[in-house]
Amino acid sequence: MARDLTKEKVVATAAELANKLGDIQQLKLKDLAARLKIKVPSLYNHVKGLDGLVHALRVHALRILEEELRNVMAGKTGRDALMSAADSYRAFAHQNPGIYPLIIQAKGIDAETEKVSRDILTLFLLILGSFGLEGDEALHTVRGLRSLLHGFVSLELAGGFALGLELTDSFERLLSTFIDGIEP
Amino acid sequence: MARDLTKEKVVATAAELANKLGDIQQLKLKDLAARLKIKVPSLYNHVKGLDGLVHALRVHALRILEEELRNVMAGKTGRDALMSAADSYRAFAHQNPGIYPLIIQAKGIDAETEKVSRDILTLFLLILGSFGLEGDEALHTVRGLRSLLHGFVSLELAGGFALGLELTDSFERLLSTFIDGIEP
DNA sequence: TTGACAAACTAATTAGATTAGTTTATAAAT
DNA sequence: ATTTATAAACTAATCTAATTAGTTTGTCAA
């Protein structure tokens, strides 16, 4: 039977489906299998069940985010770099509403997930370094930055903000306030 | 059979169980029924299935948070009020890790949920008012505040922060930075 | 004492994930 | 060209969880 289906295609299709649904809980193996034109048990040749799929989707999401952040940051420093990274983070969440929430669930972690997470952290620390932040100071600050980014986009995705006010304005003000607070 | 079991007891027990498990996904009707010493279908006399239970838990969570915020804010203004509210928000999340995440999922809302959500928003706006913030300015700021609170506690609960640095220190620095940014 | 009703029960159904065991297409080795 | 090994498909069966249907029972009010 050896078809040209790979684990990568399975994961990419699952990501597409999850993002279209907007919620990973609604992604069913039945639908994924149908989309791939195979039967459900055949999925197990590629991923270790639903748990394995979710793990793979998490790594997939982290990799995309890492790459986008790295690209957009290239050659920038300070406020410019931070603003670009923040916009890119938010855009990633908008484009991947289904799998976005996976990137923070880092509880039972495998080595691969940890590595990509650490790479992303390093990118943020690089930006903060260009503000002159080092050591514990930088670590506290990166926690703050991640909090505000994750908090804003997840509230936004969940429809948690009332209407009537530009979301992008709110986001840029929040970042401005934060940057003003960390600038020397 | 008319026992002394009420919807309130069902919901309170479900909240307990969810918080002990630390994740609402792991709350099974089987376990809830067992804890209440009834069979699973009997739960349907009190809540409309799992969906109804989750709705009730969301309102339950929002009510607890609203009351705790209101209590802790009583008689305080400015920095003092904001710090107390923030600590109380974070403490609520720590004490209710299972049901905490429900409070931001405000997508398909009923009137009751909306009301309590709005009450909480009003409390935050009250605090910001004591900083002299009004109108759109206040609304943008409250979005920022909610973002940073939700982002921090959800990352913290998900184990998303690396070890080795006091979480409470990070939280207080973040709040300080934010408050410095909104003070006149 | 009876009748209505709320709240319990058992039994059956549905949805979804998973496991067991079988078949088949490809590709390498004879 | 034939055989053989293997990966990847399949069908069938099982398990868990939620839900629905239909029945029984305890309490309270007439």
Short mmCIF file of C-alpha atoms (C1' of nucleotides) in Angstrom, two decimals:
data_model
loop_
_atom_site.label_atom_id
_atom_site.label_comp_id
_atom_site.label_asym_id
_atom_site.label_seq_id
_atom_site.Cartn_x
_atom_site.Cartn_y
_atom_site.Cartn_z
CA MET A 1 0.00 0.00 0.00
CA ALA A 2 2.94 2.30 0.66
CA ARG A 3 1.37 5.61 -0.33
CA ASP A 4 3.09 8.97 -0.47
CA LEU A 5 1.51 10.06 2.80
CA THR A 6 4.02 11.24 5.39
CA LYS A 7 3.81 12.23 9.02
CA GLU A 8 4.50 15.79 7.93
CA LYS A 9 1.46 15.79 5.65
CA VAL A 10 -0.71 14.33 8.37
CA VAL A 11 0.41 17.01 10.82
CA ALA A 12 0.10 19.83 8.30
CA THR A 13 -3.40 18.73 7.34
CA ALA A 14 -4.38 18.44 10.99
CA ALA A 15 -3.08 21.97 11.59
CA GLU A 16 -5.08 23.30 8.64
CA LEU A 17 -8.21 21.59 9.91
CA ALA A 18 -7.71 22.75 13.49
CA ASN A 19 -7.17 26.32 12.33
CA LYS A 20 -10.26 26.22 10.17
CA LEU A 21 -12.28 24.95 13.12
CA GLY A 22 -10.65 27.51 15.38
CA ASP A 23 -10.44 25.04 18.23
CA ILE A 24 -8.34 21.92 18.57
CA GLN A 25 -11.00 20.19 20.70
CA GLN A 26 -13.20 20.00 17.64
CA LEU A 27 -10.58 18.28 15.53
CA LYS A 28 -11.72 14.65 15.20
CA LEU A 29 -9.60 11.82 13.87
CA LYS A 30 -12.57 10.91 11.69
CA ASP A 31 -12.44 14.25 9.88
CA LEU A 32 -8.67 14.20 9.58
CA ALA A 33 -8.73 10.70 8.13
CA ALA A 34 -11.49 11.68 5.70
CA ARG A 35 -9.50 14.69 4.53
CA LEU A 36 -6.51 12.44 3.92
CA LYS A 37 -8.71 9.83 2.22
CA ILE A 38 -7.75 7.07 4.61
CA LYS A 39 -9.53 5.28 7.46
CA VAL A 40 -9.07 6.34 11.08
CA PRO A 41 -6.87 3.43 12.24
CA SER A 42 -4.45 4.15 9.41
CA LEU A 43 -3.57 7.43 11.12
CA TYR A 44 -1.82 5.33 13.76
CA ASN A 45 0.84 4.43 11.21
CA HIS A 46 1.91 8.08 11.33
CA VAL A 47 1.15 9.43 14.79
CA LYS A 48 0.67 7.83 18.19
CA GLY A 49 -3.04 8.50 18.44
CA LEU A 50 -4.62 11.81 19.33
CA ASP A 51 -2.02 12.52 22.02
CA GLY A 52 0.81 11.99 19.58
CA LEU A 53 -0.90 14.20 17.04
CA VAL A 54 -1.30 17.01 19.53
CA HIS A 55 2.35 16.73 20.52
CA ALA A 56 3.35 16.93 16.88
CA LEU A 57 1.05 19.91 16.33
CA ARG A 58 2.63 21.71 19.26
CA VAL A 59 6.11 21.30 17.82
CA HIS A 60 4.77 22.29 14.39
CA ALA A 61 3.27 25.48 15.82
CA LEU A 62 6.39 26.37 17.79
CA ARG A 63 8.55 25.88 14.70
CA ILE A 64 6.41 28.18 12.57
CA LEU A 65 6.42 30.83 15.26
CA GLU A 66 10.17 30.55 15.78
CA GLU A 67 10.85 30.94 12.09
CA GLU A 68 8.52 33.88 11.64
CA LEU A 69 9.98 35.67 14.62
CA ARG A 70 13.52 35.05 13.42
CA ASN A 71 12.72 36.35 9.93
CA VAL A 72 10.96 39.47 11.06
CA MET A 73 13.62 40.35 13.62
CA ALA A 74 16.52 40.07 11.23
CA GLY A 75 18.64 43.18 11.41
CA LYS A 76 16.42 45.01 13.87
CA THR A 77 17.10 46.10 17.44
CA GLY A 78 15.39 47.96 20.26
CA ARG A 79 11.86 49.27 19.92
CA ASP A 80 11.75 48.38 16.25
CA ALA A 81 12.67 44.75 16.89
CA LEU A 82 10.26 44.40 19.79
CA MET A 83 7.32 45.93 17.93
CA SER A 84 7.96 43.73 14.91
CA ALA A 85 8.23 40.61 17.03
CA ALA A 86 5.04 41.45 18.87
CA ASP A 87 3.11 42.07 15.65
CA SER A 88 4.47 38.84 14.24
CA TYR A 89 3.44 36.93 17.38
CA ARG A 90 -0.06 38.32 17.15
CA ALA A 91 -0.29 37.62 13.43
CA PHE A 92 0.79 34.04 14.07
CA ALA A 93 -2.04 33.62 16.56
CA HIS A 94 -4.56 35.09 14.12
CA GLN A 95 -3.41 32.82 11.33
CA ASN A 96 -3.30 29.76 13.57
CA PRO A 97 -6.19 30.11 16.01
CA GLY A 98 -6.62 26.36 16.31
CA ILE A 99 -3.09 25.40 17.21
CA TYR A 100 -1.96 28.66 18.84
CA PRO A 101 -3.08 27.65 22.36
CA LEU A 102 -0.83 24.57 22.22
CA ILE A 103 2.35 26.63 22.45
CA ILE A 104 1.86 27.50 26.10
CA GLN A 105 1.00 24.02 27.36
CA ALA A 106 4.54 23.06 28.18
CA LYS A 107 3.80 20.76 31.12
CA GLY A 108 4.65 17.21 30.07
CA ILE A 109 7.37 18.10 27.66
CA ASP A 110 9.60 16.12 25.34
CA ALA A 111 13.12 17.20 24.36
CA GLU A 112 12.07 18.52 20.95
CA THR A 113 9.35 20.81 22.28
CA GLU A 114 11.69 22.10 24.95
CA LYS A 115 14.34 22.93 22.40
CA VAL A 116 12.09 25.01 20.15
CA SER A 117 10.57 26.75 23.17
CA ARG A 118 14.04 27.63 24.36
CA ASP A 119 14.96 28.93 20.90
CA ILE A 120 11.99 31.28 20.99
CA LEU A 121 12.91 32.43 24.48
CA THR A 122 16.42 33.13 23.20
CA LEU A 123 15.04 35.33 20.43
CA PHE A 124 13.11 37.39 22.96
CA LEU A 125 16.15 37.65 25.19
CA LEU A 126 18.12 38.86 22.19
CA ILE A 127 15.68 41.70 21.74
CA LEU A 128 15.78 42.60 25.41
CA GLY A 129 19.56 42.51 25.24
CA SER A 130 19.40 45.33 22.71
CA PHE A 131 17.61 47.33 25.42
CA GLY A 132 20.56 46.69 27.71
CA LEU A 133 18.76 44.08 29.80
CA GLU A 134 20.79 41.14 31.12
CA GLY A 135 20.56 38.33 33.67
CA ASP A 136 17.65 38.13 36.09
CA GLU A 137 16.46 41.54 34.99
CA ALA A 138 16.06 40.23 31.44
CA LEU A 139 14.37 37.03 32.64
CA HIS A 140 11.78 38.91 34.67
CA THR A 141 11.17 41.20 31.71
CA VAL A 142 10.77 38.37 29.23
CA ARG A 143 8.17 36.83 31.52
CA GLY A 144 6.29 40.10 31.44
CA LEU A 145 6.53 40.35 27.68
CA ARG A 146 5.32 36.81 27.13
CA SER A 147 2.47 37.39 29.58
CA LEU A 148 1.20 40.45 27.83
CA LEU A 149 1.50 38.95 24.37
CA HIS A 150 -0.15 35.70 25.29
CA GLY A 151 -2.81 37.39 27.39
CA PHE A 152 -3.79 39.83 24.69
CA VAL A 153 -3.99 37.36 21.83
CA SER A 154 -5.75 34.67 23.79
CA LEU A 155 -8.39 37.07 25.09
CA GLU A 156 -8.77 38.39 21.58
CA LEU A 157 -9.15 34.90 20.08
CA ALA A 158 -11.63 33.87 22.75
CA GLY A 159 -13.75 36.93 21.97
CA GLY A 160 -13.05 38.20 25.46
CA PHE A 161 -12.84 41.87 24.56
CA ALA A 162 -16.00 43.92 24.11
CA LEU A 163 -16.50 45.49 20.72
CA GLY A 164 -16.36 49.13 19.82
CA LEU A 165 -12.67 49.84 20.13
CA GLU A 166 -9.88 48.97 17.70
CA LEU A 167 -8.01 45.90 18.93
CA THR A 168 -4.83 46.92 17.16
CA ASP A 169 -4.87 50.28 18.93
CA SER A 170 -5.20 48.56 22.29
CA PHE A 171 -2.34 46.22 21.43
CA GLU A 172 0.00 48.99 20.34
CA ARG A 173 -0.75 51.10 23.38
CA LEU A 174 -0.04 48.16 25.66
CA LEU A 175 3.28 47.52 23.97
CA SER A 176 4.18 51.19 24.09
CA THR A 177 3.51 51.32 27.79
CA PHE A 178 5.62 48.23 28.31
CA ILE A 179 8.51 49.47 26.19
CA ASP A 180 8.47 52.86 27.91
CA GLY A 181 8.76 50.95 31.16
CA ILE A 182 11.84 48.98 30.13
CA GLU A 183 13.72 51.69 28.29
CA PRO A 184 16.65 53.20 30.17
CA MET B 1 -36.48 9.96 45.70
CA ALA B 2 -36.39 13.73 46.22
CA ARG B 3 -32.99 13.96 47.87
CA ASP B 4 -31.35 17.06 49.24
CA LEU B 5 -29.06 17.36 46.25
CA THR B 6 -29.26 20.73 44.51
CA LYS B 7 -27.81 22.18 41.32
CA GLU B 8 -25.57 24.32 43.52
CA LYS B 9 -24.09 21.26 45.22
CA VAL B 10 -23.54 19.58 41.87
CA VAL B 11 -21.73 22.63 40.52
CA ALA B 12 -19.70 23.19 43.68
CA THR B 13 -18.62 19.55 43.73
CA ALA B 14 -17.71 19.70 40.04
CA ALA B 15 -15.63 22.82 40.71
CA GLU B 16 -13.83 21.08 43.58
CA LEU B 17 -13.10 18.09 41.41
CA ALA B 18 -11.96 20.16 38.43
CA ASN B 19 -9.64 22.17 40.65
CA LYS B 20 -8.20 19.05 42.22
CA LEU B 21 -7.55 17.65 38.74
CA GLY B 22 -6.18 21.01 37.62
CA ASP B 23 -7.83 20.68 34.22
CA ILE B 24 -11.48 20.71 33.30
CA GLN B 25 -10.94 18.32 30.39
CA GLN B 26 -10.22 15.59 32.89
CA LEU B 27 -13.46 16.09 34.77
CA LYS B 28 -15.68 13.12 33.88
CA LEU B 29 -19.36 12.86 34.62
CA LYS B 30 -18.63 9.39 35.97
CA ASP B 31 -16.34 10.77 38.66
CA LEU B 32 -18.69 13.61 39.49
CA ALA B 33 -21.62 11.23 39.84
CA ALA B 34 -19.55 8.87 41.99
CA ARG B 35 -18.55 11.74 44.27
CA LEU B 36 -22.21 12.67 44.65
CA LYS B 37 -23.20 9.02 45.17
CA ILE B 38 -25.59 8.98 42.23
CA LYS B 39 -25.50 7.45 38.74
CA VAL B 40 -24.41 9.46 35.71
CA PRO B 41 -27.84 9.95 34.08
CA SER B 42 -29.17 11.40 37.35
CA LEU B 43 -26.88 14.38 36.83
CA TYR B 44 -29.17 15.41 34.00
CA ASN B 45 -31.85 16.24 36.54
CA HIS B 46 -29.61 19.11 37.68
CA VAL B 47 -27.56 20.26 34.68
CA LYS B 48 -28.03 20.01 30.94
CA GLY B 49 -25.24 17.55 30.32
CA LEU B 50 -21.56 18.37 30.20
CA ASP B 51 -22.17 21.59 28.28
CA GLY B 52 -24.64 22.81 30.85
CA LEU B 53 -22.25 21.91 33.64
CA VAL B 54 -19.44 23.86 32.02
CA HIS B 55 -21.69 26.87 31.58
CA ALA B 56 -22.67 26.69 35.22
CA LEU B 57 -19.03 26.34 36.26
CA ARG B 58 -18.12 29.43 34.25
CA VAL B 59 -20.73 31.52 36.03
CA HIS B 60 -19.66 29.98 39.34
CA ALA B 61 -16.03 30.95 38.68
CA LEU B 62 -16.92 34.48 37.57
CA ARG B 63 -19.05 35.00 40.68
CA ILE B 64 -16.27 33.93 43.03
CA LEU B 65 -13.78 36.18 41.26
CA GLU B 66 -16.17 39.13 41.28
CA GLU B 67 -16.82 38.77 44.97
CA GLU B 68 -13.17 38.41 45.90
CA LEU B 69 -12.20 41.42 43.83
CA ARG B 70 -14.97 43.49 45.32
CA ASN B 71 -13.99 42.53 48.87
CA VAL B 72 -10.31 43.18 48.46
CA MET B 73 -10.82 46.52 46.72
CA ALA B 74 -13.13 47.91 49.34
CA GLY B 75 -11.92 51.33 50.42
CA LYS B 76 -8.80 51.31 48.28
CA THR B 77 -7.81 53.50 45.34
CA GLY B 78 -4.91 53.99 42.95
CA ARG B 79 -1.81 51.82 43.14
CA ASP B 80 -3.00 50.16 46.32
CA ALA B 81 -6.32 49.10 44.77
CA LEU B 82 -4.71 47.87 41.58
CA MET B 83 -2.03 45.84 43.33
CA SER B 84 -4.59 44.26 45.64
CA ALA B 85 -6.91 43.41 42.76
CA ALA B 86 -4.05 41.91 40.79
CA ASP B 87 -2.90 39.77 43.71
CA SER B 88 -6.47 38.67 44.28
CA TYR B 89 -6.90 37.77 40.61
CA ARG B 90 -3.74 35.70 40.70
CA ALA B 91 -4.71 34.03 43.98
CA PHE B 92 -8.08 33.14 42.48
CA ALA B 93 -6.34 31.42 39.57
CA HIS B 94 -4.04 29.52 41.93
CA GLN B 95 -6.93 28.37 44.07
CA ASN B 96 -9.07 27.45 41.08
CA PRO B 97 -6.72 26.09 38.43
CA GLY B 98 -9.35 23.80 37.00
CA ILE B 99 -12.09 26.33 36.40
CA TYR B 100 -9.96 29.46 35.99
CA PRO B 101 -9.58 29.08 32.20
CA LEU B 102 -13.36 29.15 31.77
CA ILE B 103 -13.61 32.83 32.66
CA ILE B 104 -12.10 33.99 29.38
CA GLN B 105 -14.14 31.79 27.05
CA ALA B 106 -16.90 34.30 26.54
CA LYS B 107 -17.82 33.37 22.99
CA GLY B 108 -21.28 31.76 23.06
CA ILE B 109 -22.57 33.65 26.05
CA ASP B 110 -25.82 33.66 27.98
CA ALA B 111 -27.20 36.73 29.74
CA GLU B 112 -26.03 35.60 33.18
CA THR B 113 -22.41 35.10 32.17
CA GLU B 114 -22.40 38.44 30.38
CA LYS B 115 -23.70 40.22 33.44
CA VAL B 116 -21.05 38.92 35.82
CA SER B 117 -18.33 39.56 33.23
CA ARG B 118 -19.52 43.11 32.90
CA ASP B 119 -19.56 43.52 36.68
CA ILE B 120 -15.92 42.49 36.83
CA LEU B 121 -15.04 44.86 34.01
CA THR B 122 -16.77 47.63 35.96
CA LEU B 123 -14.63 46.92 39.01
CA PHE B 124 -11.48 47.26 36.94
CA LEU B 125 -12.76 50.46 35.36
CA LEU B 126 -13.43 51.78 38.86
CA ILE B 127 -9.79 51.26 39.76
CA LEU B 128 -8.59 52.91 36.57
CA GLY B 129 -10.95 55.79 37.27
CA SER B 130 -9.01 56.43 40.47
CA PHE B 131 -5.97 56.92 38.24
CA GLY B 132 -7.89 59.58 36.33
CA LEU B 133 -8.55 57.36 33.31
CA GLU B 134 -11.88 57.74 31.51
CA GLY B 135 -13.56 56.81 28.22
CA ASP B 136 -11.62 55.11 25.45
CA GLU B 137 -8.40 55.71 27.32
CA ALA B 138 -9.73 53.64 30.21
CA LEU B 139 -11.06 50.93 27.90
CA HIS B 140 -7.72 50.49 26.14
CA THR B 141 -6.00 50.38 29.51
CA VAL B 142 -8.36 47.80 30.95
CA ARG B 143 -7.67 45.59 27.95
CA GLY B 144 -3.99 45.86 28.70
CA LEU B 145 -4.50 45.08 32.35
CA ARG B 146 -6.64 42.05 31.65
CA SER B 147 -4.11 40.84 29.09
CA LEU B 148 -1.22 40.99 31.44
CA LEU B 149 -3.10 39.40 34.31
CA HIS B 150 -4.54 36.60 32.23
CA GLY B 151 -1.30 36.05 30.35
CA PHE B 152 0.80 35.81 33.46
CA VAL B 153 -1.45 33.47 35.41
CA SER B 154 -2.21 31.21 32.50
CA LEU B 155 1.45 30.81 31.59
CA GLU B 156 2.18 30.19 35.24
CA LEU B 157 -0.57 27.55 35.57
CA ALA B 158 0.52 25.84 32.37
CA GLY B 159 4.07 25.58 33.70
CA GLY B 160 5.20 27.84 30.88
CA PHE B 161 7.81 29.74 32.85
CA ALA B 162 11.24 28.23 33.41
CA LEU B 163 12.25 27.68 37.00
CA GLY B 164 14.93 29.50 38.94
CA LEU B 165 13.32 32.89 39.39
CA GLU B 166 10.59 33.89 41.84
CA LEU B 167 7.24 34.05 40.06
CA THR B 168 5.88 36.59 42.52
CA ASP B 169 8.81 38.90 41.83
CA SER B 170 8.16 38.71 38.10
CA PHE B 171 4.49 39.44 38.65
CA GLU B 172 5.09 42.46 40.84
CA ARG B 173 7.67 43.91 38.48
CA LEU B 174 5.28 43.55 35.58
CA LEU B 175 2.54 45.31 37.49
CA SER B 176 4.90 48.04 38.60
CA THR B 177 5.97 48.67 35.04
CA PHE B 178 2.36 48.81 33.95
CA ILE B 179 1.28 51.14 36.76
CA ASP B 180 4.24 53.44 36.13
CA GLY B 181 3.06 53.63 32.56
CA ILE B 182 -0.50 54.66 33.41
CA GLU B 183 0.23 57.05 36.26
CA PRO B 184 -0.04 60.72 35.38
"C1'" DT C 1 -54.91 7.57 51.28
"C1'" DT C 2 -54.11 8.92 46.98
"C1'" DG C 3 -52.03 11.36 43.18
"C1'" DA C 4 -48.51 14.28 41.17
"C1'" DC C 5 -43.89 15.22 40.60
"C1'" DA C 6 -39.09 15.47 41.15
"C1'" DA C 7 -35.31 12.81 41.15
"C1'" DA C 8 -33.47 8.66 41.22
"C1'" DC C 9 -32.72 4.22 38.50
"C1'" DT C 10 -31.59 0.62 34.49
"C1'" DA C 11 -30.94 -0.23 29.79
"C1'" DA C 12 -29.82 1.15 25.28
"C1'" DT C 13 -27.60 4.33 21.92
"C1'" DT C 14 -24.19 7.24 19.98
"C1'" DA C 15 -19.66 9.16 19.22
"C1'" DG C 16 -15.04 8.80 19.27
"C1'" DA C 17 -10.52 6.72 20.12
"C1'" DT C 18 -7.93 2.74 20.25
"C1'" DT C 19 -6.27 -2.15 19.53
"C1'" DA C 20 -5.97 -6.63 17.13
"C1'" DG C 21 -5.34 -8.97 13.32
"C1'" DT C 22 -5.32 -9.15 8.13
"C1'" DT C 23 -4.26 -7.73 3.41
"C1'" DT C 24 -1.73 -5.47 -0.12
"C1'" DA C 25 1.39 -2.61 -2.71
"C1'" DT C 26 6.07 -1.43 -3.38
"C1'" DA C 27 10.85 -2.17 -3.55
"C1'" DA C 28 14.94 -4.80 -2.73
"C1'" DA C 29 17.23 -9.36 -3.28
"C1'" DT C 30 17.62 -13.55 -5.54
"C1'" DA D 1 11.05 -12.52 -13.47
"C1'" DT D 2 10.07 -14.21 -8.82
"C1'" DT D 3 10.28 -14.08 -4.25
"C1'" DT D 4 10.18 -11.86 0.11
"C1'" DA D 5 10.11 -8.22 3.60
"C1'" DT D 6 7.95 -4.34 5.13
"C1'" DA D 7 5.31 -0.25 5.53
"C1'" DA D 8 0.93 1.21 5.31
"C1'" DA D 9 -3.40 0.41 4.28
"C1'" DC D 10 -7.77 -2.20 5.69
"C1'" DT D 11 -11.91 -4.46 8.56
"C1'" DA D 12 -13.64 -5.82 12.82
"C1'" DA D 13 -13.88 -5.50 17.60
"C1'" DT D 14 -13.32 -3.09 22.04
"C1'" DC D 15 -13.37 0.65 25.37
"C1'" DT D 16 -14.68 4.95 27.37
"C1'" DA D 17 -17.71 8.64 27.87
"C1'" DA D 18 -21.83 11.13 27.07
"C1'" DT D 19 -26.49 11.07 26.16
"C1'" DT D 20 -31.42 9.52 25.65
"C1'" DA D 21 -35.50 6.60 26.63
"C1'" DG D 22 -38.28 4.69 29.62
"C1'" DT D 23 -39.23 3.07 34.45
"C1'" DT D 24 -39.44 3.23 39.49
"C1'" DT D 25 -39.72 5.40 43.86
"C1'" DG D 26 -39.86 8.55 47.60
"C1'" DT D 27 -42.01 12.87 49.34
"C1'" DC D 28 -45.46 16.14 49.85
"C1'" DA D 29 -49.88 18.18 49.25
"C1'" DA D 30 -54.80 17.51 48.40
#
